[in-house]
Every structure is written in C-alpha cells, then in structure tokens.
C-alpha cells in the first residue's frame, strides 16, 4: 500500500492550510465557472479575469473541498497567473499527464503491465505534454496517482478552469 | 446455535467465523465500518449460490425436467423466506428486482403513471436517498406533479409537527424508514396513518431498515416497501419490492418480455399472475437464492439480537467518541441510540471527510466519505460531505476503539 507521505506532502498541506488566491471577482468583467466532484460533493468556483492581451490578469477560487482538491486549486492559481491562454492549456496538459496512471510504473514488482489510464477517467487520448512546461509546486501532487479515487480531486480545479477559458 | 447469542447480544467472534472476508490475514487487520453501503457475505450465502450453480442451474418457470423444477423450487423458496421475514400476507406480494433503486422506480413508473395526474401532490422527506427522490423528480417533470417535503428537526428527526397540513391533498407519500446518513428511525406508522387519512398511498424505502430491525409490513402500515439484498448479507443484483396485493393487481406491468405474460398475441398480451407479472425476463436466480440464505442467517442470529447488538454498539460508539473528542467531533442525527440505527455520520475538526477516510484506511479502518447519495440532506445539514461509520453483526467495540484511535492520526496530519 502506498504510504500517506506520498499523498500528503508538506507543500500540499501548506497550500491547504494557507490557500492562495481565495475569494471572488466581479462578473463581468471576470468569467465564472463551477465544478463539482459528484463522488464527494466537493464544489469549486473559479473567477477568471483575462486582460486585453489574453493573459490571466487575476484568478480567484472559492468553494470547499478536501486537502487535495484545495491545494491543487491553490497551486494552480499561482501557476497560471500572468500566463496566456495557450500557456494555461499547456500547463493543463502537463498536469493531466502527471495525473495519468502509468500502470507499469505503479506495479511494485517491476512487471510491465503496459497501458495507461486517462487520469480523470476521460480515456487514454491524453495529449502529449510539452517537455518545456514546468509544473513547479504542482509536481508535488504526483503521489496522487497512487490513490486513484483522489485523482478526480486533484483535477477538479483544472477541469473547472478549462471551462472558464 | 444458542451460543451465537449471549444475553440477547451477538457473540461477534462466533459471527465473524461465518464471514470469509475475516479469514484473510491483513496488516493492519480489517476494521470494516461501511455496511450501510454494502455488507459482507457469510459463507451460507456464498455456498447457497455456488451450490445452485454447481448442481441445479436451469432457467426457472420454463423447463419440465427435474433440474429445472428444482431450480424453480429453490428460487420460489427464497421468495417465501423473504415474504415470511417481512411479514407479507403472501409470496404473491414479494417482487424480485435488481435493487432498491429499481423497486422504487417500479412504483413510480407503474403505480405512478397509472394513478397520478397533472398537479397531483407527492410528499417526500428531506432525508431521502437519491433512489427515493430522483424517480419522483423524473415523474414530476413528465406528469407535472407537485412535490412537497417533510423537513427534519435540528436533532435530525423527521419533522411531523404539522403532518395534517403537510399531507393535505397528497396522492403519494414516500419516506425512508431509516436514514442512511443520520441513522434516524422515522415514525413510519404515524406518517402512514396520516397519509392514509389524506387518501395517499405510502411507499417506504426500507433499504437500511430491513437489514437491521424486525420488519413487519402490516405493523408499519406501508403500501409498498423497497429494500436491497446486498445490505442484508445477500449478494448484489437482487432487490425486493413488497406491495399490497390489491395495489399490485391493479397496476400495469413495469418491464415487458418473457415470464411476465400468460399469453401473447400479435395484437396484445395478457399479464401473468403476481408476482411474475412484474418479473420480465430471466430473473437473478442465484442472487435470489443467495438472498434467501441471507435471510436464513439473519433469522438464525435473530433480528431482535441483531438490533440489540447494534443499539449497544452505537451507544458505546457515541459515548467513546464524545468522551475522546467532545465537541470536536459532531455526530449528525439523533443522540438516543434507541431512536437510530448504527450509522454514524460525523464531522471532525473541520477535516474533510475524504482526508479522514484516507487516513483511516491506513489503519485498516474502512469508512465512507461523501454525500451518501443524499445531497438535499447534506445541504440541510450545511455540510458538503460527511464521514460515515456504520455497524453490522460482525462489528464490535474493538472496531469502535480502532476508529477512535485512527482519528488521532487525522488530527496529527491536519490540525495545526
Ligand atoms: C436508504 C437507501 N435507499 C436506497 C438505497 C439504494 O440501494 P441500491 O443501490 O441497492 O438500489 C440505499 C443504498 O445505497 C439506501 O441507503
């Protein structure tokens, strides 16, 4: 069994305790999108303000959820501020790739099982991430893939942000 | 057999020996506290299903050969056992379905469409499982019905303060006999009497009730009663709808196909008799036989003993958790163990239920986290989700202690 320390890394707990960019923005001009995790009832609301150049001028998050969904949202909010829409999409792709279960990597015996499962249950057609994109703090969420039911928690904020774009 | 029950309370060590899931060595050992979602299965159930497949499998109600007769006999014997278990007047009133959800949909679809008209009032409660909400929401959309809800009090009881007004003009009243979130036992009889006085038919969701308490459909005053096999030691894939014979007779069938007809012509058909009129197609034969065996085990334990065991355990759990965590742990629902079942939904120190159940899992403690398919109730309680521990015949005080201990690790990780 994967250990809790794989999941609850210190930086994740830090973002959970002190969530960044919490709050709301006036709509309009900001856009608003809501996301739900039907499994656990978590809800997230994202307020996104794009400037004239199509960059993320501001982003705020409200709602409630577990440590994984909240810290993922908090880290995401930091990562995407100042990015262009294209850059946000590239980060999203990189994050989804991180959340994709590589079954062969998971098998403790080193056996190649092969195949991968789309991280958020959306199938296997995950786009290939751009290797130049750096996830920064978000990489700490990597351990989530060892706890498959929690992947939806980690991707909730990203899926909601994608709706708002 | 007598040794299973000591002073009207179950001997859990003996009971556990009946459940193969406890045979498997685990580190940490299994502390299974999620029977409200689905219970484990005793050997008698597994053996009954296995033996049926190995020795007697044939389609029921069709073949004339001896083995088919035997399969039919086992299948119908299971129905008779279930009928006796819930105090049904006859086996004709016991319909096998896939689960409680299908049973409730059957009532909505078959009785509802035949009897409800635009503007009719259907009364439900705020503590219903989605299975007893969504079928009515669907029907309300299609037939333009009016839905009304009985609320809950701040102590998690069903609010029956003004039943007469609430039920005035109602054609159908649907309520859970025991909440799967709060554990609340509702006053089914009182509501049923008031509903009947108002001219309504009463549908009881007994999914959490039948597995844990002595059930007598006549005493409850229900017109329909739905429950599900997998929460009462039986297999998945089998549920029950009990209905008053006169109502079932008057209802159109639910699904159409083989088995539910006595004659089919190119221009029409004649329905089979009860209960088969509502059982289109090949039924879940092995599952019904498994459910019959589960009922046999529950009767062997004795439902009074099962209930006494759970009241004692719930009372111990409420005391232990309150003693250790005081106000930092809130158990939703009634405080009196006699007014509730062994279902403890709790909030703990603001830690998200997902995180609680993840940390508890490391200690082998299995609890459910989420909205428990009762989102309107979650909103009423003002929480997004809860963690839920629930008890059954194989749980004991050591399980409660393990839960309480494991909660300490949650605090260590998340409380700052
Ligand atoms: C009160 C209640 N009603 C209905 C159901 C639905 O049972 P099933 O999923 O077996 O149809 C459940 C269990 O999830 C329940 O707890």
Coordinates of C-alpha atoms and ligand atoms in Angstrom, one line a residue:
Chain A
X1 CA 0.0 0.0 0.0
X2 CA 1.3 3.4 -0.9
X3 CA 2.1 5.5 2.2
X4 CA 0.3 8.6 3.2
X5 CA 3.5 10.6 2.9
X6 CA 3.3 10.1 -0.8
X7 CA 0.0 11.8 -0.8
X8 CA 0.2 14.5 1.9
X9 CA 3.5 16.1 1.0
X10 CA 4.4 19.1 3.2
X11 CA 3.9 21.6 0.3
X12 CA 0.4 20.2 -0.3
X13 CA -0.5 20.7 3.3
X14 CA 0.9 24.2 3.2
X15 CA -1.3 25.1 0.3
X16 CA -4.3 23.5 2.1
X17 CA -3.6 25.5 5.3
X18 CA -2.9 28.7 3.5
X19 CA -4.8 28.6 0.3
X20 CA -3.6 31.3 -2.2
X21 CA -5.9 33.4 -4.2
X22 CA -9.1 32.6 -2.4
X23 CA -12.0 34.9 -3.0
X24 CA -14.3 36.2 -5.7
X25 CA -14.1 38.6 -8.6
X26 CA -16.9 40.8 -10.1
X27 CA -18.6 39.1 -13.0
X28 CA -18.4 40.6 -15.5
X29 CA -15.7 41.5 -16.3
X30 CA -14.4 38.3 -14.8
X31 CA -15.7 34.9 -16.0
X32 CA -17.1 32.4 -13.6
X33 CA -17.1 28.6 -13.8
X34 CA -18.3 26.0 -11.3
X35 CA -17.0 22.4 -10.9
X36 CA -18.4 19.5 -8.9
X37 CA -17.0 16.3 -7.8
X38 CA -20.1 14.1 -7.8
X39 CA -18.3 11.5 -5.8
X40 CA -17.7 13.5 -2.7
X41 CA -19.7 16.6 -3.1
X42 CA -16.8 19.0 -3.4
X43 CA -17.5 22.2 -5.2
X44 CA -15.2 24.8 -6.7
X45 CA -15.9 28.1 -8.2
X46 CA -13.3 29.8 -10.3
X47 CA -13.3 33.5 -11.2
X48 CA -11.0 34.3 -14.1
X49 CA -10.0 37.7 -15.4
X50 CA -8.2 37.9 -18.7
X51 CA -6.6 41.1 -19.8
X52 CA -6.6 42.6 -23.3
X53 CA -3.6 40.5 -24.3
X54 CA -5.4 37.4 -23.3
X55 CA -3.3 36.8 -20.2
X56 CA -4.6 35.8 -16.8
X57 CA -4.7 39.1 -15.0
X58 CA -6.4 37.7 -11.9
X59 CA -7.9 34.4 -10.7
X60 CA -9.8 33.7 -7.5
X61 CA -11.1 30.5 -6.1
X62 CA -14.0 29.7 -3.8
X63 CA -15.8 26.6 -2.8
X64 CA -14.9 23.8 -0.5
X65 CA -13.2 20.5 -0.7
X66 CA -10.6 18.1 0.6
X67 CA -6.9 18.8 1.0
X68 CA -6.1 17.5 -2.4
X69 CA -8.6 19.5 -4.3
X70 CA -8.0 22.7 -2.3
X71 CA -4.2 22.5 -2.6
X72 CA -4.4 21.6 -6.2
X73 CA -6.6 24.7 -6.8
X74 CA -4.3 26.9 -4.8
X75 CA -1.2 25.8 -6.7
X76 CA -2.9 26.1 -10.0
X77 CA -3.9 29.7 -9.2
X78 CA -0.3 30.6 -8.6
X79 CA 0.9 28.7 -11.6
X80 CA -1.4 30.3 -14.2
X81 CA -1.4 33.9 -13.1
X82 CA 0.2 36.0 -15.9
X83 CA 0.0 33.1 -18.4
X84 CA -1.5 33.4 -21.8
X85 CA -4.5 31.1 -22.6
X86 CA -2.1 29.0 -24.6
X87 CA 0.3 28.7 -21.7
X88 CA -2.6 27.7 -19.4
X89 CA -3.6 25.0 -21.8
X90 CA -0.1 23.7 -21.9
X91 CA 0.1 23.6 -18.1
X92 CA -3.2 21.8 -18.1
X93 CA -1.9 19.2 -20.5
X94 CA 1.2 18.7 -18.4
X95 CA -0.8 18.4 -15.2
X96 CA -3.2 15.9 -16.7
X97 CA -0.2 13.9 -17.9
X98 CA 1.1 13.9 -14.4
X99 CA -2.3 12.6 -13.2
X100 CA -2.3 9.8 -15.7
X101 CA -1.8 6.4 -14.2
X102 CA 1.1 4.6 -15.8
X103 CA 0.2 1.2 -14.6
X104 CA 3.6 -0.3 -15.3
X105 CA 5.1 2.3 -13.1
X106 CA 2.7 1.5 -10.4
X107 CA 3.4 -2.2 -10.3
X108 CA 5.7 -2.7 -7.3
X109 CA 7.2 -5.9 -8.8
X110 CA 8.5 -4.1 -11.8
X111 CA 6.3 -6.1 -14.1
X112 CA 5.3 -4.4 -17.3
X113 CA 1.5 -4.4 -17.3
X114 CA 1.5 -1.8 -20.0
X115 CA -1.2 0.7 -21.0
X116 CA -2.2 3.8 -19.3
X117 CA -5.5 5.0 -17.9
X118 CA -6.6 8.6 -18.5
X119 CA -6.1 10.4 -15.2
X120 CA -9.5 11.7 -14.9
X121 CA -11.3 8.8 -16.3
X122 CA -11.6 10.5 -19.7
X123 CA -9.9 7.8 -21.7
X124 CA -6.5 7.2 -23.0
X125 CA -6.2 10.0 -25.5
X126 CA -4.3 12.3 -23.2
X127 CA -2.4 14.8 -25.2
X128 CA 1.4 14.7 -25.1
X129 CA 2.7 17.3 -22.7
X130 CA 5.3 19.9 -23.9
X131 CA 8.5 18.9 -22.1
X132 CA 9.4 22.5 -21.7
X133 CA 6.5 23.2 -19.4
X134 CA 7.4 23.2 -15.8
X135 CA 4.8 22.5 -13.2
X136 CA 6.7 23.8 -10.2
X137 CA 5.0 23.2 -6.9
X138 CA 2.2 21.2 -8.7
X139 CA 4.6 18.4 -9.3
X140 CA 4.2 17.6 -5.5
X141 CA 0.8 16.2 -6.4
X142 CA 2.4 13.4 -8.4
X143 CA 1.8 11.0 -5.5
X144 CA -2.0 11.3 -6.0
X145 CA -1.9 8.8 -8.9
X146 CA -1.2 6.1 -6.3
X147 CA -4.6 6.8 -4.9
X148 CA -6.8 6.6 -8.0
X149 CA -10.0 7.8 -6.4
X150 CA -8.3 11.0 -5.4
X151 CA -7.2 11.9 -9.0
X152 CA -10.6 13.5 -9.6
X153 CA -10.0 15.7 -6.5
X154 CA -6.7 16.9 -8.0
X155 CA -8.0 17.6 -11.5
X156 CA -11.3 19.3 -10.4
X157 CA -9.8 22.8 -10.4
X158 CA -8.1 22.3 -13.7
X159 CA -11.3 21.0 -15.4
X160 CA -13.2 23.9 -14.0
X161 CA -10.6 26.4 -15.2
X162 CA -10.7 24.9 -18.7
X163 CA -14.4 25.6 -18.7
X164 CA -13.8 29.2 -17.9
X165 CA -11.2 29.7 -20.6
Chain B
X1 CA -26.8 -22.2 17.7
X2 CA -27.7 -20.8 21.1
X3 CA -24.1 -19.9 21.7
X4 CA -24.3 -17.3 18.9
X5 CA -26.4 -15.1 21.2
X6 CA -25.4 -14.3 24.8
X7 CA -27.9 -12.3 26.8
X8 CA -29.7 -11.3 23.7
X9 CA -26.4 -9.8 22.3
X10 CA -24.5 -11.4 19.5
X11 CA -21.2 -13.2 20.1
X12 CA -19.2 -11.4 17.5
X13 CA -16.3 -13.8 17.5
X14 CA -18.7 -16.6 16.5
X15 CA -20.4 -14.4 14.0
X16 CA -17.1 -13.4 12.3
X17 CA -16.2 -17.0 11.8
X18 CA -19.2 -17.1 9.3
X19 CA -17.6 -14.4 7.2
X20 CA -14.7 -15.5 4.9
X21 CA -13.6 -11.8 4.5
X22 CA -12.3 -12.0 8.0
X23 CA -10.2 -15.1 7.2
X24 CA -7.8 -13.2 5.0
X25 CA -4.8 -12.0 7.0
X26 CA -4.3 -8.3 6.7
X27 CA -1.9 -5.9 8.3
X28 CA -3.4 -3.8 9.7
X29 CA -6.4 -6.0 10.4
X30 CA -9.7 -5.2 8.7
X31 CA -12.0 -2.8 10.6
X32 CA -14.9 -2.8 8.3
X33 CA -17.3 0.0 9.1
X34 CA -19.2 0.5 5.8
X35 CA -22.0 -1.9 5.9
X36 CA -24.6 0.8 5.3
X37 CA -23.1 1.0 1.8
X38 CA -22.9 -2.8 1.4
X39 CA -22.5 -5.6 3.9
X40 CA -20.1 -8.6 3.7
X41 CA -21.5 -12.0 2.9
X42 CA -21.5 -15.1 5.2
X43 CA -20.4 -18.5 4.0
X44 CA -24.0 -19.7 3.9
X45 CA -24.9 -17.2 1.2
X46 CA -21.8 -17.9 -0.9
X47 CA -22.4 -21.7 -0.6
X48 CA -26.1 -21.5 -1.5
X49 CA -25.3 -19.6 -4.7
X50 CA -22.3 -21.8 -5.5
X51 CA -24.3 -25.0 -4.9
X52 CA -27.1 -23.8 -7.1
X53 CA -24.7 -23.1 -10.0
X54 CA -22.8 -26.3 -9.5
X55 CA -25.8 -28.6 -9.1
X56 CA -29.1 -27.2 -10.1
X57 CA -28.8 -24.4 -12.5
X58 CA -31.6 -24.1 -15.1
X59 CA -33.9 -21.4 -16.1
X60 CA -36.8 -21.1 -13.8
X61 CA -40.5 -21.5 -14.6
X62 CA -39.7 -23.0 -18.0
X63 CA -38.3 -26.5 -18.2
X64 CA -40.3 -29.6 -17.3
X65 CA -37.2 -31.6 -16.5
X66 CA -36.4 -32.3 -12.9
X67 CA -33.5 -30.0 -12.6
X68 CA -35.5 -27.0 -13.8
X69 CA -38.2 -27.9 -11.3
X70 CA -35.6 -27.9 -8.6
X71 CA -34.1 -24.5 -9.7
X72 CA -37.7 -23.1 -9.7
X73 CA -38.3 -24.6 -6.3
X74 CA -35.2 -23.0 -4.8
X75 CA -36.0 -19.7 -6.4
X76 CA -39.5 -19.7 -5.1
X77 CA -38.5 -20.9 -1.7
X78 CA -36.3 -17.8 -1.4
X79 CA -39.3 -15.7 -2.2
X80 CA -41.3 -17.4 0.5
X81 CA -38.5 -16.9 3.0
X82 CA -38.3 -13.2 2.2
X83 CA -42.1 -12.9 2.5
X84 CA -42.1 -14.5 5.9
X85 CA -39.2 -12.4 7.0
X86 CA -41.1 -9.1 6.4
X87 CA -44.5 -10.3 7.5
X88 CA -46.0 -10.3 4.0
X89 CA -49.5 -11.8 3.7
X90 CA -48.3 -13.9 0.8
X91 CA -45.4 -14.6 -1.6
X92 CA -47.5 -13.0 -4.3
X93 CA -46.7 -9.6 -2.8
X94 CA -43.0 -10.1 -3.0
X95 CA -41.4 -9.0 -6.3
X96 CA -37.8 -9.6 -7.0
X97 CA -36.0 -6.7 -8.7
X98 CA -32.4 -5.7 -9.2
X99 CA -32.0 -3.5 -6.2
X100 CA -34.0 -1.0 -4.0
X101 CA -33.5 1.7 -6.7
X102 CA -35.3 -0.5 -9.3
X103 CA -38.0 -1.3 -6.7
X104 CA -38.7 2.4 -6.2
X105 CA -38.6 3.2 -9.9
X106 CA -41.1 0.4 -10.4
X107 CA -43.5 2.0 -8.1
X108 CA -43.0 5.5 -9.7
X109 CA -43.3 4.1 -13.2
X110 CA -46.0 1.6 -12.8
X111 CA -48.2 2.8 -10.0
X112 CA -47.3 6.5 -10.6
X113 CA -48.2 6.6 -14.3
X114 CA -51.4 4.8 -13.8
X115 CA -52.6 6.8 -10.9
X116 CA -51.1 10.3 -10.9
X117 CA -52.3 13.2 -12.9
X118 CA -51.1 16.7 -13.6
X119 CA -51.0 18.8 -10.4
X120 CA -51.2 15.9 -8.0
X121 CA -49.1 16.2 -4.9
X122 CA -46.3 13.8 -3.9
X123 CA -44.8 14.2 -0.5
X124 CA -41.3 13.0 0.3
X125 CA -38.8 13.8 3.1
X126 CA -35.7 15.9 3.1
X127 CA -33.7 12.8 4.3
X128 CA -34.4 10.6 1.3
X129 CA -31.7 8.8 -0.6
X130 CA -31.5 9.8 -4.2
X131 CA -33.1 6.5 -5.0
X132 CA -36.4 7.7 -3.5
X133 CA -36.0 11.3 -4.9
X134 CA -34.9 11.1 -8.5
X135 CA -37.7 8.7 -9.7
X136 CA -40.2 11.2 -8.3
X137 CA -38.4 14.2 -9.7
X138 CA -38.4 12.4 -13.1
X139 CA -42.1 11.7 -12.8
X140 CA -42.9 15.2 -11.6
X141 CA -41.2 16.5 -14.7
X142 CA -43.1 14.2 -17.0
X143 CA -46.6 14.4 -15.4
X144 CA -46.3 17.9 -14.0
X145 CA -46.7 16.8 -10.4
X146 CA -46.2 19.0 -7.3
X147 CA -43.6 17.8 -4.9
X148 CA -43.6 18.6 -1.2
X149 CA -41.2 17.7 1.5
X150 CA -41.4 16.8 5.2
X151 CA -38.4 18.6 6.8
X152 CA -36.1 17.5 9.6
X153 CA -35.7 19.0 13.0
X154 CA -32.3 20.2 14.3
X155 CA -31.8 16.9 16.2
X156 CA -32.2 15.0 12.9
X157 CA -35.7 13.7 13.4
X158 CA -38.4 13.8 10.9
X159 CA -40.5 16.9 11.5
X160 CA -44.0 15.6 12.0
X161 CA -45.3 18.7 13.8
X162 CA -47.9 19.5 11.2
X163 CA -48.5 16.3 9.3
X164 CA -52.0 17.0 8.5
X165 CA -51.2 20.2 6.6
X166 CA -48.1 18.7 5.0
X167 CA -50.1 15.7 3.7
X168 CA -53.2 17.5 2.8
X169 CA -54.2 16.6 -0.8
X170 CA -51.3 14.2 -1.2
X171 CA -51.7 11.2 -3.5
X172 CA -48.5 9.5 -2.6
X173 CA -46.1 9.8 0.4
X174 CA -42.6 8.4 0.1
X175 CA -40.3 8.1 3.1
X176 CA -37.3 6.3 4.3
X177 CA -37.7 4.1 7.4
X178 CA -34.2 4.7 8.4
X179 CA -31.9 7.4 7.1
X180 CA -28.7 6.1 5.6
X181 CA -26.9 9.3 6.7
X182 CA -28.4 10.2 10.1
X183 CA -29.5 6.7 11.2
X184 CA -32.8 8.3 12.1
X185 CA -35.7 5.8 12.5
X186 CA -38.7 7.6 11.2
X187 CA -42.2 7.2 12.6
X188 CA -43.4 5.3 9.6
X189 CA -46.7 4.1 11.2
X190 CA -47.7 7.7 12.2
X191 CA -46.9 9.1 8.8
X192 CA -48.6 6.1 7.1
X193 CA -51.8 6.6 9.2
X194 CA -51.9 10.3 8.4
X195 CA -51.2 9.6 4.7
X196 CA -54.0 7.1 4.5
X197 CA -56.3 9.5 6.2
X198 CA -55.4 12.0 3.5
X199 CA -56.1 9.4 0.8
X200 CA -52.4 8.8 -0.1
X201 CA -50.5 5.7 -0.9
X202 CA -47.3 5.1 1.2
X203 CA -44.0 4.0 -0.2
X204 CA -41.3 3.1 2.3
X205 CA -37.7 2.9 1.5
X206 CA -36.6 0.2 3.9
X207 CA -33.1 -0.3 2.5
X208 CA -31.5 0.5 5.8
X209 CA -34.3 -0.9 8.0
X210 CA -34.9 -4.4 6.9
X211 CA -31.2 -5.4 7.4
X212 CA -31.2 -4.2 11.0
X213 CA -34.6 -4.4 12.6
X214 CA -37.6 -6.8 12.8
X215 CA -39.7 -5.8 9.9
X216 CA -43.5 -6.3 9.7
X217 CA -45.1 -4.6 6.8
X218 CA -48.5 -4.8 8.3
X219 CA -47.3 -3.1 11.5
X220 CA -45.5 -0.4 9.6
X221 CA -48.7 0.4 7.7
X222 CA -46.9 0.7 4.3
X223 CA -48.4 0.1 0.9
X224 CA -45.1 -0.5 -0.8
X225 CA -41.8 -1.4 0.8
X226 CA -38.5 -1.4 -1.1
X227 CA -35.1 -2.9 0.0
X228 CA -31.9 -4.3 -1.4
X229 CA -30.2 -7.6 -0.9
X230 CA -26.6 -6.5 -0.7
X231 CA -27.0 -4.5 2.5
X232 CA -28.5 -7.5 4.4
X233 CA -25.8 -10.1 3.9
X234 CA -27.1 -11.0 0.5
X235 CA -25.5 -10.6 -2.9
X236 CA -25.7 -7.6 -5.2
X237 CA -28.1 -7.7 -8.1
X238 CA -31.2 -8.6 -6.1
X239 CA -33.7 -6.3 -4.5
X240 CA -37.2 -6.6 -3.3
X241 CA -40.4 -4.6 -3.7
X242 CA -43.2 -5.7 -1.4
X243 CA -46.6 -4.2 -2.3
X244 CA -50.2 -4.8 -1.1
X245 CA -51.7 -7.4 -3.3
X246 CA -54.7 -5.3 -4.4
X247 CA -52.5 -2.4 -5.5
X248 CA -50.1 -4.7 -7.4
X249 CA -53.1 -6.4 -9.1
X250 CA -54.4 -3.1 -10.3
X251 CA -51.1 -1.8 -11.6
X252 CA -49.9 -2.2 -15.1
X253 CA -46.6 -4.2 -15.6
X254 CA -43.3 -2.4 -15.4
X255 CA -41.0 -4.1 -17.9
X256 CA -42.3 -6.2 -20.7
X257 CA -41.0 -9.5 -22.0
X258 CA -40.9 -13.2 -21.2
X259 CA -42.1 -14.5 -17.8
X260 CA -44.5 -11.6 -17.2
X261 CA -47.1 -12.8 -19.6
X262 CA -49.6 -15.6 -19.7
X263 CA -50.5 -15.1 -23.3
X264 CA -49.1 -13.0 -26.2
X265 CA -50.9 -12.5 -29.5
X266 CA -49.8 -10.3 -32.4
X267 CA -52.3 -7.7 -31.2
X268 CA -51.8 -7.8 -27.5
X269 CA -50.9 -9.8 -24.4
X270 CA -52.3 -11.0 -21.1
X271 CA -50.3 -10.5 -17.9
X272 CA -49.0 -13.3 -15.8
X273 CA -50.2 -13.6 -12.2
X274 CA -48.5 -11.9 -9.3
X275 CA -45.6 -11.8 -8.6
X276 CA -44.3 -12.8 -12.0
X277 CA -46.3 -10.1 -13.7
X278 CA -43.5 -7.7 -12.6
X279 CA -40.6 -10.0 -13.3
X280 CA -39.9 -9.7 -17.0
X281 CA -37.1 -11.9 -18.4
X282 CA -34.8 -14.4 -16.7
X283 CA -34.6 -13.3 -13.1
X284 CA -31.5 -13.1 -10.9
X285 CA -31.9 -16.7 -9.8
X286 CA -28.7 -17.3 -7.9
X287 CA -29.0 -13.9 -6.3
X288 CA -32.5 -14.6 -5.1
X289 CA -31.3 -17.9 -3.7
X290 CA -28.4 -16.1 -2.0
X291 CA -30.8 -13.6 -0.5
X292 CA -32.9 -16.4 0.8
X293 CA -29.8 -17.8 2.5
X294 CA -29.0 -14.3 3.9
X295 CA -32.5 -14.2 5.4
X296 CA -31.8 -17.6 6.9
X297 CA -28.7 -16.3 8.6
X298 CA -30.4 -13.2 9.9
X299 CA -33.1 -15.4 11.3
X300 CA -30.5 -17.7 12.9
X301 CA -29.0 -14.6 14.6
X302 CA -32.4 -13.4 15.4
X303 CA -33.4 -9.8 14.4
X304 CA -34.0 -8.9 18.0
X305 CA -30.5 -9.8 18.8
X306 CA -29.1 -8.0 15.7
X307 CA -31.0 -4.9 16.8
X308 CA -29.9 -5.2 20.5
X309 CA -26.3 -5.7 19.4
X310 CA -26.4 -2.5 17.2
X311 CA -28.0 -0.4 19.8
X312 CA -25.4 -1.4 22.3
X313 CA -22.6 -0.8 19.8
X314 CA -24.0 2.6 18.7
X315 CA -24.4 3.6 22.3
X316 CA -20.7 2.6 23.0
X317 CA -19.6 4.5 19.9
X318 CA -21.4 7.7 20.8
X319 CA -20.0 7.5 24.4
X320 CA -16.5 6.7 23.2
X321 CA -16.3 9.4 20.5
X322 CA -17.9 12.0 22.8
X323 CA -15.5 11.1 25.6
X324 CA -12.4 11.3 23.5
X325 CA -13.2 14.2 21.2
X326 CA -16.0 16.2 22.9
X327 CA -17.3 19.0 20.7
X328 CA -14.6 18.5 18.1
X329 CA -16.5 15.5 16.8
X330 CA -20.1 16.1 15.7
X331 CA -22.2 13.0 15.1
X332 CA -25.2 14.1 12.9
X333 CA -28.6 12.7 13.8
X334 CA -30.4 11.6 16.9
X335 CA -28.4 11.3 20.2
X336 CA -30.6 8.5 21.5
X337 CA -29.2 5.1 20.3
X338 CA -32.7 3.6 20.6
X339 CA -34.1 6.2 18.1
X340 CA -31.5 5.5 15.5
X341 CA -29.6 2.7 13.7
X342 CA -25.9 2.0 13.7
X343 CA -25.0 4.7 11.2
X344 CA -22.7 7.4 12.4
X345 CA -22.1 10.3 10.1
X346 CA -19.7 12.7 11.6
X347 CA -17.7 15.9 11.1
X348 CA -14.4 16.1 12.8
X349 CA -12.3 19.2 13.5
X350 CA -13.1 20.6 10.1
X351 CA -11.1 17.9 8.4
X352 CA -12.6 17.0 5.0
X353 CA -14.2 13.5 5.0
X354 CA -12.1 12.4 2.1
X355 CA -9.0 13.1 4.1
X356 CA -10.4 11.4 7.1
X357 CA -11.3 8.3 5.3
X358 CA -7.9 8.2 3.5
X359 CA -6.0 8.4 6.8
X360 CA -8.3 5.9 8.5
X361 CA -7.7 3.5 5.6
X362 CA -4.0 3.4 6.6
X363 CA -5.1 1.9 9.9
X364 CA -7.4 -0.6 8.1
X365 CA -10.5 1.3 9.1
X366 CA -13.0 1.4 6.2
X367 CA -15.5 4.3 6.4
X368 CA -17.4 6.0 3.7
X369 CA -16.8 9.6 2.8
X370 CA -19.1 11.7 0.7
X371 CA -22.7 12.9 0.3
X372 CA -24.1 9.3 0.6
X373 CA -26.5 9.9 -2.2
X374 CA -28.4 12.4 -0.1
X375 CA -27.4 15.8 -1.4
X376 CA -30.5 17.7 -0.3
X377 CA -29.9 16.4 3.2
X378 CA -26.3 17.5 3.1
X379 CA -27.5 21.0 2.2
X380 CA -29.9 20.9 5.0
X381 CA -27.1 19.9 7.4
X382 CA -24.9 22.6 6.0
X383 CA -22.1 20.3 5.1
X384 CA -20.7 19.2 1.7
X385 CA -20.0 15.7 2.8
X386 CA -19.6 13.6 5.9
X387 CA -17.5 10.6 7.0
X388 CA -19.8 7.7 7.9
X389 CA -19.1 4.7 10.1
X390 CA -21.8 2.0 10.1
X391 CA -22.2 -1.2 12.1
X392 CA -23.5 -4.7 11.5
X393 CA -23.5 -8.1 13.0
X394 CA -19.7 -8.6 12.7
X395 CA -18.6 -5.4 14.3
X396 CA -17.6 -5.0 18.0
X397 CA -16.3 -2.5 20.5
X398 CA -12.7 -3.1 19.3
X399 CA -13.8 -1.7 15.9
X400 CA -15.1 1.4 17.5
X401 CA -11.8 1.8 19.5
X402 CA -9.8 1.4 16.3
X403 CA -11.9 4.1 14.7
X404 CA -11.3 6.4 17.6
X405 CA -7.6 5.7 17.7
X406 CA -7.2 6.3 14.0
X407 CA -8.9 9.7 14.2
X408 CA -6.0 10.8 16.3
X409 CA -3.7 10.4 13.2
X410 CA -6.1 12.6 11.3
X411 CA -5.6 15.3 13.9
X412 CA -1.8 14.9 13.7
X413 CA -1.8 15.4 10.0
X414 CA -4.4 18.1 9.5
X415 CA -4.8 20.1 12.7
X416 CA -2.5 23.0 13.0
Ligands
LIG1 C1 -31.8 4.5 2.2 C2 -31.3 3.9 0.9 N1 -32.2 3.8 -0.1 C3 -31.8 3.2 -1.3 C4 -30.5 2.8 -1.5 C5 -30.2 2.2 -2.8 O1 -29.8 0.9 -2.8 P1 -29.4 0.2 -4.2 O2 -28.2 1.0 -4.7 O3 -29.0 -1.2 -3.8 O4 -30.5 0.3 -5.1 C6 -29.6 2.9 -0.4 C7 -28.2 2.4 -0.6 O5 -27.4 2.9 -1.2 C8 -30.0 3.4 0.8 O6 -29.2 3.6 1.8

